[in-house]
CSV table of C-alpha atoms in Angstrom, one decimal:
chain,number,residue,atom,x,y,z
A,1194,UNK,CA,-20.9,12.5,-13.3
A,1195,UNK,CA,-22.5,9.2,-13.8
A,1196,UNK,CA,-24.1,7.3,-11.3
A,1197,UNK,CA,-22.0,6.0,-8.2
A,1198,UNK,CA,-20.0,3.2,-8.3
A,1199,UNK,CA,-21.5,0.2,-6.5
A,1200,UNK,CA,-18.2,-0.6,-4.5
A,1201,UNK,CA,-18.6,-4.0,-2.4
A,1202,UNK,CA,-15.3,-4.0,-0.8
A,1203,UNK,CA,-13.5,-7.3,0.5
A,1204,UNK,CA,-11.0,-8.1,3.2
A,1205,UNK,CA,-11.6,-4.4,4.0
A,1206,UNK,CA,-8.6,-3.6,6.7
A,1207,UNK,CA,-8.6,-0.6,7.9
A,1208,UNK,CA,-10.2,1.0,5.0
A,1209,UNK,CA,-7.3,1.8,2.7
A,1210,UNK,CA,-9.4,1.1,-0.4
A,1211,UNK,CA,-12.4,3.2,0.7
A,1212,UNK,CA,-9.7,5.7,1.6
A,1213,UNK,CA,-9.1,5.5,-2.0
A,1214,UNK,CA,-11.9,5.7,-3.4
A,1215,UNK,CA,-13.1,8.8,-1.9
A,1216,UNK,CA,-9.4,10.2,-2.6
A,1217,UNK,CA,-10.0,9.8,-6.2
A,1218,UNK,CA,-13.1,12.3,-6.8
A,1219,UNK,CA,-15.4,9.5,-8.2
A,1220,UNK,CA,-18.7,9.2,-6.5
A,1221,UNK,CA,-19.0,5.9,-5.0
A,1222,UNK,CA,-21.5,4.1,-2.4
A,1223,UNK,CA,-20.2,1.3,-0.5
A,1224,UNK,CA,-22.9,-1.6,-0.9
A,1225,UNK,CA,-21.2,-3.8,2.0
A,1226,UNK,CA,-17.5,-5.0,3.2
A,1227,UNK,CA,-16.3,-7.5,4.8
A,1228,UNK,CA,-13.4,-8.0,7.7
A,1229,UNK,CA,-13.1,-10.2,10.6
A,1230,UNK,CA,-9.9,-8.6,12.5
A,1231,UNK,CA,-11.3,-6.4,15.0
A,1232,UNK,CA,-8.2,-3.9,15.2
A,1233,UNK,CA,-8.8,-3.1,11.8
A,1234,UNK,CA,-12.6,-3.2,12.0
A,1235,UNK,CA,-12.7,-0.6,15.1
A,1236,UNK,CA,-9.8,1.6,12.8
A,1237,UNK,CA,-12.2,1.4,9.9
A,1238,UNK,CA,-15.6,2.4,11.9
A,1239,UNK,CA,-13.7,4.8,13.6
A,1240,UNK,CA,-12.7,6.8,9.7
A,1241,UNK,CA,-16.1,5.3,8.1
A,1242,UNK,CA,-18.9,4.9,10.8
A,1243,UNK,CA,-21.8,2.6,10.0
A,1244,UNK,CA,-19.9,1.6,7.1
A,1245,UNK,CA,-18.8,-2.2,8.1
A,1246,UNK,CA,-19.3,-4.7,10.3
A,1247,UNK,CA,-17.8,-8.4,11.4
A,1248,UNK,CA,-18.2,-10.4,7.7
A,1249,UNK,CA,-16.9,-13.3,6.9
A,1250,UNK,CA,-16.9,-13.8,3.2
A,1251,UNK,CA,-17.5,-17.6,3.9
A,1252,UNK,CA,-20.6,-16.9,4.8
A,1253,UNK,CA,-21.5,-14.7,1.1
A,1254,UNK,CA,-23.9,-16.2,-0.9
A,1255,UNK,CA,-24.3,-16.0,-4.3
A,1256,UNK,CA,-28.2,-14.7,-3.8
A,1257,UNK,CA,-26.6,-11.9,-1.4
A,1258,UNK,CA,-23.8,-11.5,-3.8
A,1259,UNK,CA,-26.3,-10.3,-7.1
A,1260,UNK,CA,-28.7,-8.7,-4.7
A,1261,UNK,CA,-25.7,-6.5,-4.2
A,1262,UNK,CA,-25.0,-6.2,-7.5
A,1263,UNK,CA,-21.8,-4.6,-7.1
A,1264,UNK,CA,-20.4,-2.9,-10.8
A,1265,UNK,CA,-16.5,-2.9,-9.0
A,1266,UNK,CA,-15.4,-4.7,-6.3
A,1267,UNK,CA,-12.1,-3.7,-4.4
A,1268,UNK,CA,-9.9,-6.6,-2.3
A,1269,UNK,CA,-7.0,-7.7,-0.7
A,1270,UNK,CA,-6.9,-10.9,0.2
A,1271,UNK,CA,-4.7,-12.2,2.9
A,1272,UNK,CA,-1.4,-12.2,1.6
A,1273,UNK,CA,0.7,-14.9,3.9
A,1274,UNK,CA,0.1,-18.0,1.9
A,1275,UNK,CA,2.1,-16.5,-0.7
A,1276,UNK,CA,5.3,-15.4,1.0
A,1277,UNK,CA,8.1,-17.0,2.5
A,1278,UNK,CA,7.2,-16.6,5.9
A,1279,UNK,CA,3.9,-18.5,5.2
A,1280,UNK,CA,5.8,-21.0,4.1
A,1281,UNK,CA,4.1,-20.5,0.1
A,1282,UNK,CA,1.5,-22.9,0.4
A,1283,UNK,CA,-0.4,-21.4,-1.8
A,1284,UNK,CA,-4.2,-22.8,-2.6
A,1285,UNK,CA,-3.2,-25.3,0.3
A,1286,UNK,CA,-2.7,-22.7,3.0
A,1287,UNK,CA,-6.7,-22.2,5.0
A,1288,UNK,CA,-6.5,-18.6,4.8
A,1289,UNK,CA,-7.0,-19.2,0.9
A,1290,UNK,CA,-10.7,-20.9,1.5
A,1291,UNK,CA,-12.3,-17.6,1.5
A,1292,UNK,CA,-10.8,-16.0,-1.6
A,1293,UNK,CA,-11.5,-19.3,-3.5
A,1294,UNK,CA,-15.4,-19.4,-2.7
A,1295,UNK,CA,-15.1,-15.7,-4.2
A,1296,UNK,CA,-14.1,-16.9,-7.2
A,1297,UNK,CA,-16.7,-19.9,-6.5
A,1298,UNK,CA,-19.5,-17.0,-6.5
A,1299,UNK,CA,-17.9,-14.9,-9.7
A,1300,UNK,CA,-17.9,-17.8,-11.8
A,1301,UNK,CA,-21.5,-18.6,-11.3
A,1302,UNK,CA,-23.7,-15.3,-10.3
A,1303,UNK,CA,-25.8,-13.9,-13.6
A,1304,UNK,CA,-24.1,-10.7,-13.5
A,1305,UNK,CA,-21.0,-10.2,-12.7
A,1306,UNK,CA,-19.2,-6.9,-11.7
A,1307,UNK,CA,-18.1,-4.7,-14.3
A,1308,UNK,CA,-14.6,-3.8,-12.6
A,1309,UNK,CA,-12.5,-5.7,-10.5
A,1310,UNK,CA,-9.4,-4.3,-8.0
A,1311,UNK,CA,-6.7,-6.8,-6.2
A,1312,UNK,CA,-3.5,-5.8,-4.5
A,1313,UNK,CA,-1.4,-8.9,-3.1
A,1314,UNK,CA,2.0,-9.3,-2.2
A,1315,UNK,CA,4.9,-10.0,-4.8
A,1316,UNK,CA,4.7,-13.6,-5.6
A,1317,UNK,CA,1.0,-13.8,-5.8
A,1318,UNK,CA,1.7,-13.5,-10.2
A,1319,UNK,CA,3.4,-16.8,-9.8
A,1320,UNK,CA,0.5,-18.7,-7.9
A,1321,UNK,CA,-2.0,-21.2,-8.2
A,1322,UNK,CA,-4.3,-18.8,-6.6
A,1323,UNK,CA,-3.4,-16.4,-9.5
A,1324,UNK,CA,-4.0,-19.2,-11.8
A,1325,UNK,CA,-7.8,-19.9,-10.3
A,1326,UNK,CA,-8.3,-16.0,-10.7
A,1327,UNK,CA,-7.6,-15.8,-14.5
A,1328,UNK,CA,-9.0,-18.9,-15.4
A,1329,UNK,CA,-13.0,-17.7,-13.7
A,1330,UNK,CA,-11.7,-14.0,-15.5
A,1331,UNK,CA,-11.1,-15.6,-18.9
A,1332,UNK,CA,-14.6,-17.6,-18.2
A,1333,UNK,CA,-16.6,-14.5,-17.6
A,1334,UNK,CA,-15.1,-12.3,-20.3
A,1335,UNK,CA,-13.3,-9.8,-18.6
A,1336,UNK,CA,-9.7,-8.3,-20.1
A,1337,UNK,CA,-7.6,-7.1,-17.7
A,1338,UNK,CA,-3.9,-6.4,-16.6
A,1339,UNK,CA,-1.5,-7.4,-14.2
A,1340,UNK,CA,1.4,-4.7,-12.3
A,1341,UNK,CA,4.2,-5.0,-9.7
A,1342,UNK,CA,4.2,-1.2,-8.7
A,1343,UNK,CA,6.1,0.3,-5.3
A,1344,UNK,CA,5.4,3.6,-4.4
A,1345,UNK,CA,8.1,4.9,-5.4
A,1346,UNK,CA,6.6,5.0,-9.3
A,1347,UNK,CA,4.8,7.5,-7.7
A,1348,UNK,CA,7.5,9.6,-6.0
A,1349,UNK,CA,6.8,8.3,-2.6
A,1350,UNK,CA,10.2,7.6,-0.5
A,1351,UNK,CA,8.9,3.7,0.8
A,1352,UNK,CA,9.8,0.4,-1.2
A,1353,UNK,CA,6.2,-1.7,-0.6
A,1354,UNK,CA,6.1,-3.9,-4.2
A,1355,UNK,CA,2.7,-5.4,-4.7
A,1356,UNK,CA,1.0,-7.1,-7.2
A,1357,UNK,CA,-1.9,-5.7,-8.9
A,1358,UNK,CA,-4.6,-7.0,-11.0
A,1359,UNK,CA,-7.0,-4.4,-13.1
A,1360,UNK,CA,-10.3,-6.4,-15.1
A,1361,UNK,CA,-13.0,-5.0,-16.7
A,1362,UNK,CA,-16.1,-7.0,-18.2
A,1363,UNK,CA,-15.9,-7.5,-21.5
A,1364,UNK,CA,-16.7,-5.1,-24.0
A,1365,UNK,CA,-15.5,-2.3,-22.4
A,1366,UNK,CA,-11.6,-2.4,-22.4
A,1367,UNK,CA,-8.7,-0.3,-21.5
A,1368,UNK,CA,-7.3,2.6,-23.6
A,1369,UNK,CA,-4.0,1.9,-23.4
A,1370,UNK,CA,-1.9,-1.3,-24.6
A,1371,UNK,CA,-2.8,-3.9,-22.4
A,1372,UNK,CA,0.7,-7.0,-22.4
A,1373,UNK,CA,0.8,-10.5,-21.2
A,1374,UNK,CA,3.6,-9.7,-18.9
A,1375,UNK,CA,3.2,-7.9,-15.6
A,1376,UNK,CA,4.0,-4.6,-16.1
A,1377,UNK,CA,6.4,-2.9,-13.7
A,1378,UNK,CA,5.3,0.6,-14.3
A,1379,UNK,CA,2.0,3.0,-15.2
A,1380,UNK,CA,0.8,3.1,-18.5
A,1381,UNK,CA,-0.1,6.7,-18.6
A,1382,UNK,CA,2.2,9.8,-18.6
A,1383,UNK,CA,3.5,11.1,-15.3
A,1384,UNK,CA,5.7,14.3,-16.6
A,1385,UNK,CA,5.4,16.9,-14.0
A,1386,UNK,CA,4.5,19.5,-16.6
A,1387,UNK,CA,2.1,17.8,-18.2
A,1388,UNK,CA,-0.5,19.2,-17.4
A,1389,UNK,CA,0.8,22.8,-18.7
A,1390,UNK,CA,2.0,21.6,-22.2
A,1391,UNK,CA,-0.4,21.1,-25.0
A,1392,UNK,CA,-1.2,17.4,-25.7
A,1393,UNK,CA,-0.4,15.8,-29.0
A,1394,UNK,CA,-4.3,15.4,-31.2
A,1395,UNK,CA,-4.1,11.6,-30.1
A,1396,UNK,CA,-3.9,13.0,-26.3
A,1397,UNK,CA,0.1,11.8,-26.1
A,1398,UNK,CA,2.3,13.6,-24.0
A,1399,UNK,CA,4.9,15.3,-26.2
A,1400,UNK,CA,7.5,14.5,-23.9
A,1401,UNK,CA,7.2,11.0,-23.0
A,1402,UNK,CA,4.3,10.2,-25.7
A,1403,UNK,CA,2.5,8.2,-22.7
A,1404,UNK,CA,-1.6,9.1,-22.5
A,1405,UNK,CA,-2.0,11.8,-20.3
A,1406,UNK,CA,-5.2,11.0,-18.0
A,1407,UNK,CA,-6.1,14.2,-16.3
A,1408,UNK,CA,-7.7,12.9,-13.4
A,1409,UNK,CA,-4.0,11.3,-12.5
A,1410,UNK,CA,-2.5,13.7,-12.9
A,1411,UNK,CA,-4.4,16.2,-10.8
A,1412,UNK,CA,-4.2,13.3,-8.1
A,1413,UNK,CA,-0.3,13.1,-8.0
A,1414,UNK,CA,0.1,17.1,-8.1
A,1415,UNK,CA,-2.5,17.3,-5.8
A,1416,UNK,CA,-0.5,15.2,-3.2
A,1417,UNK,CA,2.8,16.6,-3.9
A,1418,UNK,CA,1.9,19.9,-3.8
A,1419,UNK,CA,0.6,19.2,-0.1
A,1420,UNK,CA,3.8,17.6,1.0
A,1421,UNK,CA,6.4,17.9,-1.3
A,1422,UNK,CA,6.3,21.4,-3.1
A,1423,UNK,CA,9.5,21.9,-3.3
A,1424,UNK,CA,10.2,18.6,-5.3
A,1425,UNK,CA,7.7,18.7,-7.0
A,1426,UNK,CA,9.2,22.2,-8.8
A,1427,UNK,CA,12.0,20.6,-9.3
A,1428,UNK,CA,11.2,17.6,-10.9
A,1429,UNK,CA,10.1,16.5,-14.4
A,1430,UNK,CA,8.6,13.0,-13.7
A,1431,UNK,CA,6.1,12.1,-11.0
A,1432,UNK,CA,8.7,9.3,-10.2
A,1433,UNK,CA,11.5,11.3,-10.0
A,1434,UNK,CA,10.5,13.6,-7.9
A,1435,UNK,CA,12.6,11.5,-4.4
A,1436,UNK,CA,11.4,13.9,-1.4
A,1437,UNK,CA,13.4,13.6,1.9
A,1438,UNK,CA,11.8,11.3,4.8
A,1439,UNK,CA,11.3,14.9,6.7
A,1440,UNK,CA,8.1,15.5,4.7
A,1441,UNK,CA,6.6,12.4,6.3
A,1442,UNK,CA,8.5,12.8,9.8
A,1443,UNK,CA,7.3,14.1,13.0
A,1444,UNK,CA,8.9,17.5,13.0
A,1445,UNK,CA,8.3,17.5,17.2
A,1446,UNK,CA,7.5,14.7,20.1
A,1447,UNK,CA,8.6,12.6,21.9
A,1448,UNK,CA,10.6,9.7,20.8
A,1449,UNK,CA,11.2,8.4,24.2
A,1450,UNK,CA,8.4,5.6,23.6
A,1451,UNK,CA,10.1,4.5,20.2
A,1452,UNK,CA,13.8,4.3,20.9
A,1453,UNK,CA,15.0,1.0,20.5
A,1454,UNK,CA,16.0,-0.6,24.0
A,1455,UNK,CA,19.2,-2.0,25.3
A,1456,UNK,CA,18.8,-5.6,24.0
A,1457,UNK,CA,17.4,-4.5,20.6
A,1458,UNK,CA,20.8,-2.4,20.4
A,1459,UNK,CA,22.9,-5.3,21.7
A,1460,UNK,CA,21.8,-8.1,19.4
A,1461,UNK,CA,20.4,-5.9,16.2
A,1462,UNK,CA,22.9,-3.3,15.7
A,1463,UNK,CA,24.5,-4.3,12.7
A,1464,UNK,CA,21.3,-5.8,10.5
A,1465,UNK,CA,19.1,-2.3,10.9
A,1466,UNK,CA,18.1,-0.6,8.0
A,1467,UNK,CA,19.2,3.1,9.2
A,1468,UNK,CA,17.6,5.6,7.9
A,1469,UNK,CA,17.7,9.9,8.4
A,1470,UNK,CA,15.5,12.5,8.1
A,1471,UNK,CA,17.2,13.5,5.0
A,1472,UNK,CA,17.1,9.8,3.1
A,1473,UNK,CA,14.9,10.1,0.3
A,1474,UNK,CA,14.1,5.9,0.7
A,1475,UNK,CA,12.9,3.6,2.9
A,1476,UNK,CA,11.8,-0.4,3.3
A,1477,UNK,CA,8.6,-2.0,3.4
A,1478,UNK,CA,6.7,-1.9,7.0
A,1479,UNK,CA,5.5,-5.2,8.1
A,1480,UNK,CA,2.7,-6.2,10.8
A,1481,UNK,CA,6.0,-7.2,12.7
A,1482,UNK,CA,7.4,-3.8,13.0
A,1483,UNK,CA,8.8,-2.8,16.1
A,1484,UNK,CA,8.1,-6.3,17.7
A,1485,UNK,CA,10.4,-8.1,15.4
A,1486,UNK,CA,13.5,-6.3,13.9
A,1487,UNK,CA,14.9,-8.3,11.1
A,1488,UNK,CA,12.9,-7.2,7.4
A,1489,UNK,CA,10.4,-5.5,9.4
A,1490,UNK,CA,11.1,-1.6,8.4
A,1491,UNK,CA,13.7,0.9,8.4
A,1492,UNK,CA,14.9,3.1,11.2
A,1493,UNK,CA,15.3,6.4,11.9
A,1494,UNK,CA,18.5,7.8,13.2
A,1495,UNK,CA,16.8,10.8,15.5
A,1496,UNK,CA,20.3,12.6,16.1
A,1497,UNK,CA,22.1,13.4,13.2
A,1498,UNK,CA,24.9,15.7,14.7
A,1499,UNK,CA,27.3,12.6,14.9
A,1500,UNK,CA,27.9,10.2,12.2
A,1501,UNK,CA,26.6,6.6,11.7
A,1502,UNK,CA,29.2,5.3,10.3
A,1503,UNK,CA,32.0,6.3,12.6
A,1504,UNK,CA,29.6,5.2,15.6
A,1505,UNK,CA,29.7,2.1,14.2
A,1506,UNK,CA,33.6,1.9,13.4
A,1507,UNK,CA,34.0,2.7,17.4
A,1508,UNK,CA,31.2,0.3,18.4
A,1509,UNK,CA,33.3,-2.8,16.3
A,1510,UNK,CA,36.2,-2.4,17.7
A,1511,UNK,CA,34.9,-2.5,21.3
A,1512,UNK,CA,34.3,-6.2,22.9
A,1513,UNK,CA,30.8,-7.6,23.1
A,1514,UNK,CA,30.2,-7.4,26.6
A,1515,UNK,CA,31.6,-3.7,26.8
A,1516,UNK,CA,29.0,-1.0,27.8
A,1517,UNK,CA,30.6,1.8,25.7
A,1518,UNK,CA,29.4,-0.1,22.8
A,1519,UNK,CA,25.5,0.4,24.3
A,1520,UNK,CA,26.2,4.1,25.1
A,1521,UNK,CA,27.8,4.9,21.4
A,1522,UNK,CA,24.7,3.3,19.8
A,1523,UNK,CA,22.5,5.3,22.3
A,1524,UNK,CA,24.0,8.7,21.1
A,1525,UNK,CA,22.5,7.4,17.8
A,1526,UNK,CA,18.8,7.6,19.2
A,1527,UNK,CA,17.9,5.5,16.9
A,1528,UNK,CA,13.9,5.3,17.1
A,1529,UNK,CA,11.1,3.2,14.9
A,1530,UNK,CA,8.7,5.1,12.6
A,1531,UNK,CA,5.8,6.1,14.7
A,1532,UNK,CA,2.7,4.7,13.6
A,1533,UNK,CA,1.5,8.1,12.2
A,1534,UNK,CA,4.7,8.3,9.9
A,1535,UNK,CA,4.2,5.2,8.6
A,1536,UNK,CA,0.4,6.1,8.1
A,1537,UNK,CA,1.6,9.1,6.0
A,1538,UNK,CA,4.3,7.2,4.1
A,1539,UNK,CA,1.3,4.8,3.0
A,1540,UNK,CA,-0.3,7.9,1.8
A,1541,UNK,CA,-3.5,7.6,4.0
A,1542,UNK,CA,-5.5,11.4,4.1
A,1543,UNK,CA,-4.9,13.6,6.4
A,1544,UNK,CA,-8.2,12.7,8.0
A,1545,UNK,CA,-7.7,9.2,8.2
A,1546,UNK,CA,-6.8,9.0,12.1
A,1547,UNK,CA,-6.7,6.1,14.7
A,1548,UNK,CA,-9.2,6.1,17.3
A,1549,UNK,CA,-7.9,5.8,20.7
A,1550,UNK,CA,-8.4,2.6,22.0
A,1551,UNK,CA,-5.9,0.9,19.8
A,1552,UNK,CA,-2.7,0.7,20.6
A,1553,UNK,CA,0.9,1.2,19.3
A,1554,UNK,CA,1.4,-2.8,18.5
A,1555,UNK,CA,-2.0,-2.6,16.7
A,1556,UNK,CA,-1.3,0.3,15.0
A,1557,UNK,CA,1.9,-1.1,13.2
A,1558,UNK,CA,-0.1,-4.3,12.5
A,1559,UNK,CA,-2.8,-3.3,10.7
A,1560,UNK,CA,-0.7,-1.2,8.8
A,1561,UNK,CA,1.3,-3.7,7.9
A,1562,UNK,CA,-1.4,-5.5,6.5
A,1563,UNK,CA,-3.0,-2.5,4.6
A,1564,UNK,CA,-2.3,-1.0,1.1
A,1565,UNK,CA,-0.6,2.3,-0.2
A,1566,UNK,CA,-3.4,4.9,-0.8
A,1567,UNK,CA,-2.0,6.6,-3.3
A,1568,UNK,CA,-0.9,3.9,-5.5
A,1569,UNK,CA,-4.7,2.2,-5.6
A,1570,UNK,CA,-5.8,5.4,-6.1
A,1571,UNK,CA,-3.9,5.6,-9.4
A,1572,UNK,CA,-4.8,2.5,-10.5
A,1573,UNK,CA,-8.5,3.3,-9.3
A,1574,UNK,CA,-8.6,6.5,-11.4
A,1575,UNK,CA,-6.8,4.2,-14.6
A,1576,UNK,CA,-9.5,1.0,-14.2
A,1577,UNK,CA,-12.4,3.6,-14.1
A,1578,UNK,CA,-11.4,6.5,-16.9
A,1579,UNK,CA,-9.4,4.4,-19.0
């Protein structure tokens, strides 16, 4: 092992990209990080104590920036000017300022970081904010590559497409063929087996005749073998492997405090996205779930000794303003993710636990706003060994 990474970590959250980091083996010291939410700063001291504190990255300088000398830096910069629901207004939108004086500081410190990491939401690869970031990348002299990944490319049952961005400086480079285009899927081999057959001289999988990177794939069998053995036999490709929602559920407790109400049930019924234990999918969690229904996650359909779909046959042919039609949807139990489920289907550790002065609503929103584990954990192992 080389010497640690010198990780200055931005828009921090809750810590998913430390998470990360310390997931992937490589040794690593965290030089500073910045966050100004406070749910997510006490969630990250809580998991990383004396790691963080209240930074805004307005206020980094580019004298503090090279006495930091970071060689990577991780971030994840606030993702609503690019979506639809922040109206996509882009380099225009406030909440840009601070990633723009970022890119103020890259373009003119002496020596710039040697690795770069960005997650952002699906649209980002289309904005001007995009356009600022590869025009102070193509200034320094870094190569890098762009990726719309879910994690379901790495067998996980929850649809969460991001956008990516992997850079290194200039002349190291990546060992794989690096495209143009934004690339929708890893560029190493994720056969199940791999790591049991004999590797081609070049180092190609035989089966796929991808680069096999060790270290990725000890991560993903790693992980599956922890939660989803039994696919993971099974399966030939990392992305194949579709476990069942019950290897992230709560297998006891009580659902009382996530059932949807009355009025939920009334108004909502027929736009859910219903979900069972035995599903092997599920949609993206927003900060909005379980305050607002519509796009905001899927649901779980706790009792599954009576069928959905006839529930909902009986329910339609019943007036609006007829109770049976609340009772039938009752029998569903139809519940929210907990927070802890949707902290496992993020692939957060085991360890990674929220202390208990935040609550439920803060729970879901800073989880909204955080990243999958496991997929920056990939593309963590991929920017470094590759």
């Amino acid at each position: 092992m080389g010497d640690p990474l010198r990780l200055l970590e931005l828009y921090s959250g809750i810590g998913g990209m430390h998470a990360a980091v310390r997931e992937s083996g490589i040794p690593f010291e965290v030089m500073s990080s910045f966050e100004i939410n406070t749910s997510a700063l006490e969630v990250y001291k809580h998991n990383f104590p004396g790691a963080s504190k209240p930074r805004n990255i307005m206020g980094l300088t580019k004298e503090e920036m090279e006495q930091l000398a970071p060689n990577i830096i991780m971030m994840s910069p606030p993702c609503q000017p690019f979506t639809r629901q922040g109206l996509k207004r882009d380099v225009e939108d406030a909440r840009t300022s601070s990633f723009l004086h970022f890119l103020d500081l890259l373009g003119e410190i002496t020596s710039p970081p040697e690795m770069i990491l960005l997650e952002n939401v699906a649209g980002f690869e289309v904005s001007q904010a995009r356009a600022c970031l590869i025009g102070v990348l193509e200034k320094r002299g870094y190569t890098w590559q762009e990726f719309l990944l879910s994690p379901t490319e790495v067998g996980v049952p929850n649809s969460r497409l991001r956008y990516y961005l992997l850079a290194k400086l200039k002349p190291s480079t990546f060992c794989f063929p690096q495209s143009q285009e934004v690339l929708n899927q890893l560029p190493f081999c994720l056969c199940c087996k791999a790591q049991e057959s004999v590797p081609s001289r070049e180092g190609l999988c035989q089966d796929c005749n991808k680069h096999i990177l060790p270290s990725l794939q000890y991560l993903l069998h790693k992980f599956h073998s922890s939660r989803n053995a039994d696919c993971l036999q099974t399966s030939t490709s990392f992305r194949d492997i579709e476990p069942s929602l019950s290897h992230y559920l709560e297998k006891d407790g009580n659902i009382e405090p996530y059932l949807l109400s009355t009025k939920v049930l009334q108004k909502y019924f027929m736009i859910l996205d219903i979900v069972t234990s035995q599903s092997k999918r599920s949609c993206c969690f927003t900060k909005g779930y379980a305050h607002y229904v519509e796009g905001t996650g899927s649901i779980v359909q706790h009792n599954t000794d009576i069928s959905m779909p006839e529930i909902y046959a009986e329910v339609q042919k019943l007036s609006p303003d007829d109770p049976e039609r609340v009772r039938l949807l009752q029998s569903l139990q139809l519940r929210y993710f907990t927070p802890e489920e949707v902290t496992r289907l993020m692939c957060f550790p085991n360890w990674f636990k929220f202390p208990p002065s935040v609550t439920k609503k803060q729970k879901y929103k800073v989880l909204g706003n955080s990243v999958n584990v496991l997929v920056i954990t990939s593309l963590l192992l991929i920017l470094v060994e590759s």
